[in-house]
Tab-separated table of C-alpha atoms in Angstrom:
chain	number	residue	atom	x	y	z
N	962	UNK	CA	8.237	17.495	-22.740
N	963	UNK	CA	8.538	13.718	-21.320
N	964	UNK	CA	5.715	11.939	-20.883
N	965	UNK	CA	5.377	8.528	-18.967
N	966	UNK	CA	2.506	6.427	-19.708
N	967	UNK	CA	1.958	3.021	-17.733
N	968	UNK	CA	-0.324	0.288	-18.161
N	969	UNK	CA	-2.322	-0.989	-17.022
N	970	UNK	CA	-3.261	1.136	-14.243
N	971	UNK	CA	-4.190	-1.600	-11.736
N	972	UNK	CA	-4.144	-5.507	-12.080
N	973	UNK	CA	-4.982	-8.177	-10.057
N	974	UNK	CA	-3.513	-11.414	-9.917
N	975	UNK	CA	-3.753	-15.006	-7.795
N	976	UNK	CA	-0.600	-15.800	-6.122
N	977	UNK	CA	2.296	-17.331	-8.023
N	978	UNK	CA	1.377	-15.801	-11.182
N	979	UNK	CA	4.105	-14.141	-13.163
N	980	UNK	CA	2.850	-10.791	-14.423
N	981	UNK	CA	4.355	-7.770	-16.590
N	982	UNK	CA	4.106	-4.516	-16.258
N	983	UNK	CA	4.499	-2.031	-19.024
N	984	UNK	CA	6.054	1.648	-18.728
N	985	UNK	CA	6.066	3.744	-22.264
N	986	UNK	CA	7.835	7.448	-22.597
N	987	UNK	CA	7.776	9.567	-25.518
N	988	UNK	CA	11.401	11.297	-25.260
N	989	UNK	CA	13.559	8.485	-25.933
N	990	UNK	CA	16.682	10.670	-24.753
N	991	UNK	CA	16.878	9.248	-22.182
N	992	UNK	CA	19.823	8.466	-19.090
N	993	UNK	CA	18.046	5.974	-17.557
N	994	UNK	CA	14.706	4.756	-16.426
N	995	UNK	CA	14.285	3.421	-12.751
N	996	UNK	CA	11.183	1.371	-11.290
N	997	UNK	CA	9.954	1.945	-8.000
N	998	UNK	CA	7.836	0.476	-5.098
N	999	UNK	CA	5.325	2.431	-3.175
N	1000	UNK	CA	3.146	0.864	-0.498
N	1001	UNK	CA	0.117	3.239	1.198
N	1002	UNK	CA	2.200	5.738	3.394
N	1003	UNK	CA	5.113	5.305	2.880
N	1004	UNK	CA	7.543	7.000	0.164
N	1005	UNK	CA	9.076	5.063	-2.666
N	1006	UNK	CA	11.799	2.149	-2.622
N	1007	UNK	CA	13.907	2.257	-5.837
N	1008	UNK	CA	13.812	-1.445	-7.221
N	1009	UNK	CA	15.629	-1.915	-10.628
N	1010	UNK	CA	17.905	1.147	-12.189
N	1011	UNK	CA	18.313	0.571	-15.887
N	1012	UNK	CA	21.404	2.888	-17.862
N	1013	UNK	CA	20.512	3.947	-20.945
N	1014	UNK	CA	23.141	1.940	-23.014
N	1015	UNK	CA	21.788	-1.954	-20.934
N	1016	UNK	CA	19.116	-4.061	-22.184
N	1017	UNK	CA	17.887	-5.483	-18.794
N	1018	UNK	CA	18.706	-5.424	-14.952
N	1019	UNK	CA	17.600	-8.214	-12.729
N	1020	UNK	CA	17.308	-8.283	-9.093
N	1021	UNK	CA	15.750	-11.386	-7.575
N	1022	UNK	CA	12.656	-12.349	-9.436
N	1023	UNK	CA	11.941	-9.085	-10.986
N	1024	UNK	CA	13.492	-8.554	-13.921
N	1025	UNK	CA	13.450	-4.947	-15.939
N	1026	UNK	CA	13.723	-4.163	-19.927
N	1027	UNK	CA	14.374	-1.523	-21.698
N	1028	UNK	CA	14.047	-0.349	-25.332
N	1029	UNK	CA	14.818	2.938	-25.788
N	1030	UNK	CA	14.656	3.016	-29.536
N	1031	UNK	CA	10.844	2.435	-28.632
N	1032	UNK	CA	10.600	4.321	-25.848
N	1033	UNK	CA	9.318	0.872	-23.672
N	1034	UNK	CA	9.949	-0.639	-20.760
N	1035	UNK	CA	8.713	-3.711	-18.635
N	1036	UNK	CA	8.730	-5.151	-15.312
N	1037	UNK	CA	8.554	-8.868	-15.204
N	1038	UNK	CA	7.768	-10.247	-11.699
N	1039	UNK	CA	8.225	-13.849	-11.444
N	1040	UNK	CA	5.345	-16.314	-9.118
N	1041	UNK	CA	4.204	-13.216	-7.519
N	1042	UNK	CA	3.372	-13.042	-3.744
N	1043	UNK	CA	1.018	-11.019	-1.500
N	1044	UNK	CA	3.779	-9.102	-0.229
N	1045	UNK	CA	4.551	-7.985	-4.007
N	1046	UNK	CA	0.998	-5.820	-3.594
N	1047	UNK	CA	1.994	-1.950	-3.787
N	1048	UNK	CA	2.004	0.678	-6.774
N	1049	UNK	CA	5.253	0.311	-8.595
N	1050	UNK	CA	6.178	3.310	-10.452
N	1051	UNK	CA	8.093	3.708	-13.590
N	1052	UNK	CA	10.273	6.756	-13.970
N	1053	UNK	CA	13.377	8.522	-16.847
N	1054	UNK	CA	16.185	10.936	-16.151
N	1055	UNK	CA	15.949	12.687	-19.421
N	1056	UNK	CA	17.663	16.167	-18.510
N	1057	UNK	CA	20.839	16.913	-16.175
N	1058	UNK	CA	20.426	17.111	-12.478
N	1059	UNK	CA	18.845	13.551	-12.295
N	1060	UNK	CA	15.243	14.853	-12.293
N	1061	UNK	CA	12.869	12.521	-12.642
N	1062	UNK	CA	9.578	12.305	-14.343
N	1063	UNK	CA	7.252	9.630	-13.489
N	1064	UNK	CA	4.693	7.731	-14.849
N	1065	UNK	CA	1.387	7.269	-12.665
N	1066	UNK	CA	2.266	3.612	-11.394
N	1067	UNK	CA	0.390	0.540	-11.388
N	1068	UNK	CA	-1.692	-0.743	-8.738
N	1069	UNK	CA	-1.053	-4.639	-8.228
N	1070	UNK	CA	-2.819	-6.811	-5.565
N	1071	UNK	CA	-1.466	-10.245	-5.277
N	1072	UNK	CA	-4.433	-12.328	-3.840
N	1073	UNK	CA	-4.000	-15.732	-1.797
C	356	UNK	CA	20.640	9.716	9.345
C	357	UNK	CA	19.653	6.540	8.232
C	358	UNK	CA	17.120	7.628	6.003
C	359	UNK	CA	15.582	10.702	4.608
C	360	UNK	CA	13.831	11.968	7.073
C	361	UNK	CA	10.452	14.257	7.018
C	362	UNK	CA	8.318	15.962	8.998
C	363	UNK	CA	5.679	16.548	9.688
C	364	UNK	CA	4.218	13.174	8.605
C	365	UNK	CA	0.990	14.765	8.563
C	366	UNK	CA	-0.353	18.697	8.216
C	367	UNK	CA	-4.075	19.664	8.208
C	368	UNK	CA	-4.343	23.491	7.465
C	369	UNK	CA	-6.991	25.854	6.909
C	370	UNK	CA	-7.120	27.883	3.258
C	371	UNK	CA	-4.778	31.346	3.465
C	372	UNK	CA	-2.068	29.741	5.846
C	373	UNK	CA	1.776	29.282	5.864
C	374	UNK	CA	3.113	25.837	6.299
C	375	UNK	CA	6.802	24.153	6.286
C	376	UNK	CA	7.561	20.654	5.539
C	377	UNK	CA	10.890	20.047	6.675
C	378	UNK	CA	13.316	17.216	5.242
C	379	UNK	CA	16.767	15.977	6.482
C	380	UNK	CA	18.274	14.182	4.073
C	381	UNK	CA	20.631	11.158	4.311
C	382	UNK	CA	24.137	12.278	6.017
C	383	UNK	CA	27.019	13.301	3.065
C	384	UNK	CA	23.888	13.385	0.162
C	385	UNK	CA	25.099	16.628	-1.775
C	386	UNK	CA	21.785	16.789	-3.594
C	387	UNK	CA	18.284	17.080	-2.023
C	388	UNK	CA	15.148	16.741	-3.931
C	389	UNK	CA	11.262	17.881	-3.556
C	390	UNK	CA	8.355	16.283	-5.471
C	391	UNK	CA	4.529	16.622	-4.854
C	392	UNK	CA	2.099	13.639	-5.578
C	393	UNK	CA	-1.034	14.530	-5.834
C	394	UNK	CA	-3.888	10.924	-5.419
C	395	UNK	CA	-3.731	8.788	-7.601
C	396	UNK	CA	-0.984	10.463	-9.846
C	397	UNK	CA	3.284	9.746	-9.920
C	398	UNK	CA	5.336	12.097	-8.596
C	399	UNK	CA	6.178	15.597	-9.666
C	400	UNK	CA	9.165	17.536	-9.423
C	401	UNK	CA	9.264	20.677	-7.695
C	402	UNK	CA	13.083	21.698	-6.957
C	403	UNK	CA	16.391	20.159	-6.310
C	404	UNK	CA	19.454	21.325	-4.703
C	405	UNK	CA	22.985	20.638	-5.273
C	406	UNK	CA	24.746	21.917	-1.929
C	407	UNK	CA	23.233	25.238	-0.456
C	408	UNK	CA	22.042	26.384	-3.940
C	409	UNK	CA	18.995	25.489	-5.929
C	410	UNK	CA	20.079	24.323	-9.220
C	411	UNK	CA	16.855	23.725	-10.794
C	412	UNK	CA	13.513	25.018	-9.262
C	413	UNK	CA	11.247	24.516	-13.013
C	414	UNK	CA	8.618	22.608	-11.262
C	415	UNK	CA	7.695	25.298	-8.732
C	416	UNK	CA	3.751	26.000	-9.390
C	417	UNK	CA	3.666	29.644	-8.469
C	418	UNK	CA	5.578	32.041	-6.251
C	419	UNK	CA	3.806	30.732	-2.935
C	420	UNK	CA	6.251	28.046	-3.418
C	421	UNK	CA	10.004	28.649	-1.843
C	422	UNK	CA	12.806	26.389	-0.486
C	423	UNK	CA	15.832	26.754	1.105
C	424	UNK	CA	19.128	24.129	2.432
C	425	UNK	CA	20.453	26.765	4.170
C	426	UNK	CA	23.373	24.764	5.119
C	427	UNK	CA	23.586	22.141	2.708
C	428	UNK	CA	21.948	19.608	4.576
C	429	UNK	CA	18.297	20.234	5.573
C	430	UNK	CA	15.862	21.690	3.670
C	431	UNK	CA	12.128	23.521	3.566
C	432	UNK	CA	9.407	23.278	1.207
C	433	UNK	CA	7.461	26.625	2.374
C	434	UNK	CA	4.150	27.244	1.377
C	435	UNK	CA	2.194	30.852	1.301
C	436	UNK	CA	-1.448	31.636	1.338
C	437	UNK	CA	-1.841	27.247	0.853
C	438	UNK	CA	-5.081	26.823	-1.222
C	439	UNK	CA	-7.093	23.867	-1.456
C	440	UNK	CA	-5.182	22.505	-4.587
C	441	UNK	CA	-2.095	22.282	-2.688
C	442	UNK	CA	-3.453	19.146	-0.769
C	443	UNK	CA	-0.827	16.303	-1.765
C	444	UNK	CA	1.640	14.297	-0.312
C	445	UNK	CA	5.024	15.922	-0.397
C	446	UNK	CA	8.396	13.992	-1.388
C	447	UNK	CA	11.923	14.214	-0.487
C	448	UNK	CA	14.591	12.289	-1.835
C	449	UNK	CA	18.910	13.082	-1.635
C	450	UNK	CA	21.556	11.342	-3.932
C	451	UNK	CA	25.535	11.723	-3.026
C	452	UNK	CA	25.686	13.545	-6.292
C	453	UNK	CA	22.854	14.986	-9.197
C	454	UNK	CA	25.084	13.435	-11.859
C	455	UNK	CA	22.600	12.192	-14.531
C	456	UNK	CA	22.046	8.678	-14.187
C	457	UNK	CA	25.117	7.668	-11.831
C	458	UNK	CA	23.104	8.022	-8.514
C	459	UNK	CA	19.446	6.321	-7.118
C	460	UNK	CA	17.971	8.503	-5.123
C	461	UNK	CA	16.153	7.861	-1.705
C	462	UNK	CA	12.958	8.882	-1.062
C	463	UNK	CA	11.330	10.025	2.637
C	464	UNK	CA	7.904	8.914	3.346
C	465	UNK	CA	5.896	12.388	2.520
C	466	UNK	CA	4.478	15.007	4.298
C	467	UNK	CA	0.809	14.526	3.615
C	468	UNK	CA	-0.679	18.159	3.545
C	469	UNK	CA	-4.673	18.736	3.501
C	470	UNK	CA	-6.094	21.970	3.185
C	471	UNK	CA	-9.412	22.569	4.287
């Protein structure tokens, strides 16, 4: 059964810091691995989809990793802002269907 | 729509009722989704449709559980005899297609059910 384990499970940062974010699963047959956004109340905003055969996918100043061999992924954010301050949420398609299974997010605050 | 769209936002129930959550998913989306997050925790998945069918429902807790896309486009979670354990926020998400790794999905807001 996949398991996604992320870390650390909150963080808090002074603006314009850049900060990583680590995502870990233990079924490296994988067919992708997506990060997401949550803020409180709302549902989540896919930010970064990552195929199993790439390296990396960039959008902006986040920038996503992935090693499958290793079953690892990161989330770089680059001089972070106080509207980067959510839960962001690492998740793998492992099975058909596109189901899938999710780690239990990190909660960032980006303070002024 | 838009969006995916659920409803209702919000559901307070007593223990031993029947609820719906109801979830229109984005206009042409062939596949529909339901997850359940409980606080604090990522989501888990429930069921997912491809069309009128459900193609996968492995992450239904118990037979209290039941959905139906009756027509291929909206869809409800039902819920029997809810218990207090049930409380979460419930997710819906469609994709154009449930082809492994081709499609993002998009997500509603939740239907945030407490039972008392």
């Amino acid at each position: 059964k996949q398991e996604v384990t992320q870390i650390p499970a909150a963080l808090s940062v002074p603006e314009g810091e850049n900060l990583v974010l680590n995502c870990s699963f233990t079924d490296s047959a994988i067919y992708n691995l997506q990060w997401f956004r949550q803020d409180p109340g709302k549902g989540l905003t896919s930010l970064l989809l990552i195929q199993s055969s790439q390296r990396e996918q960039t959008s902006g100043r986040l920038n996503a990793s992935l090693d499958k061999s290793s079953g690892r992924s990161t989330l770089y954010i680059a001089a972070s802002q106080p509207g980067d301050s959510a839960t962001y949420l690492c998740a793998v398609v492992t099975g058909g269907g596109n189901k899938l299974t999710f780690g239990t997010g990190t909660q960032l605050k980006v303070e002024l | 729509g838009a969006g995916v769209s659920q409803t209702p936002s919000n559901k307070v129930t007593e223990k031993g009722k029947y609820v719906e959550l109801r979830c229109d998913p984005i206009s042409g989306h062939t596949a529909l989704y339901w997850y359940r997050q409980s606080l604090g925790q990522g989501p888990e998945f429930l069921i997912y449709f491809q069309g009128t069918g459900a193609a996968d429902d492995s992450g239904l807790p118990n037979d209290r559980f039941f959905a139906v896309r009756p027509e291929g486009s909206v869809s409800t979670l039902k819920i029997q005899r809810t218990e207090r354990g049930d409380s979460a926020v419930y997710l819906c998400a469609s994709s154009l297609q449930p082809s492994s790794g081709a499609n993002v999905l998009t997500f509603g807001a939740g239907s945030r059910l407490t039972v008392l």
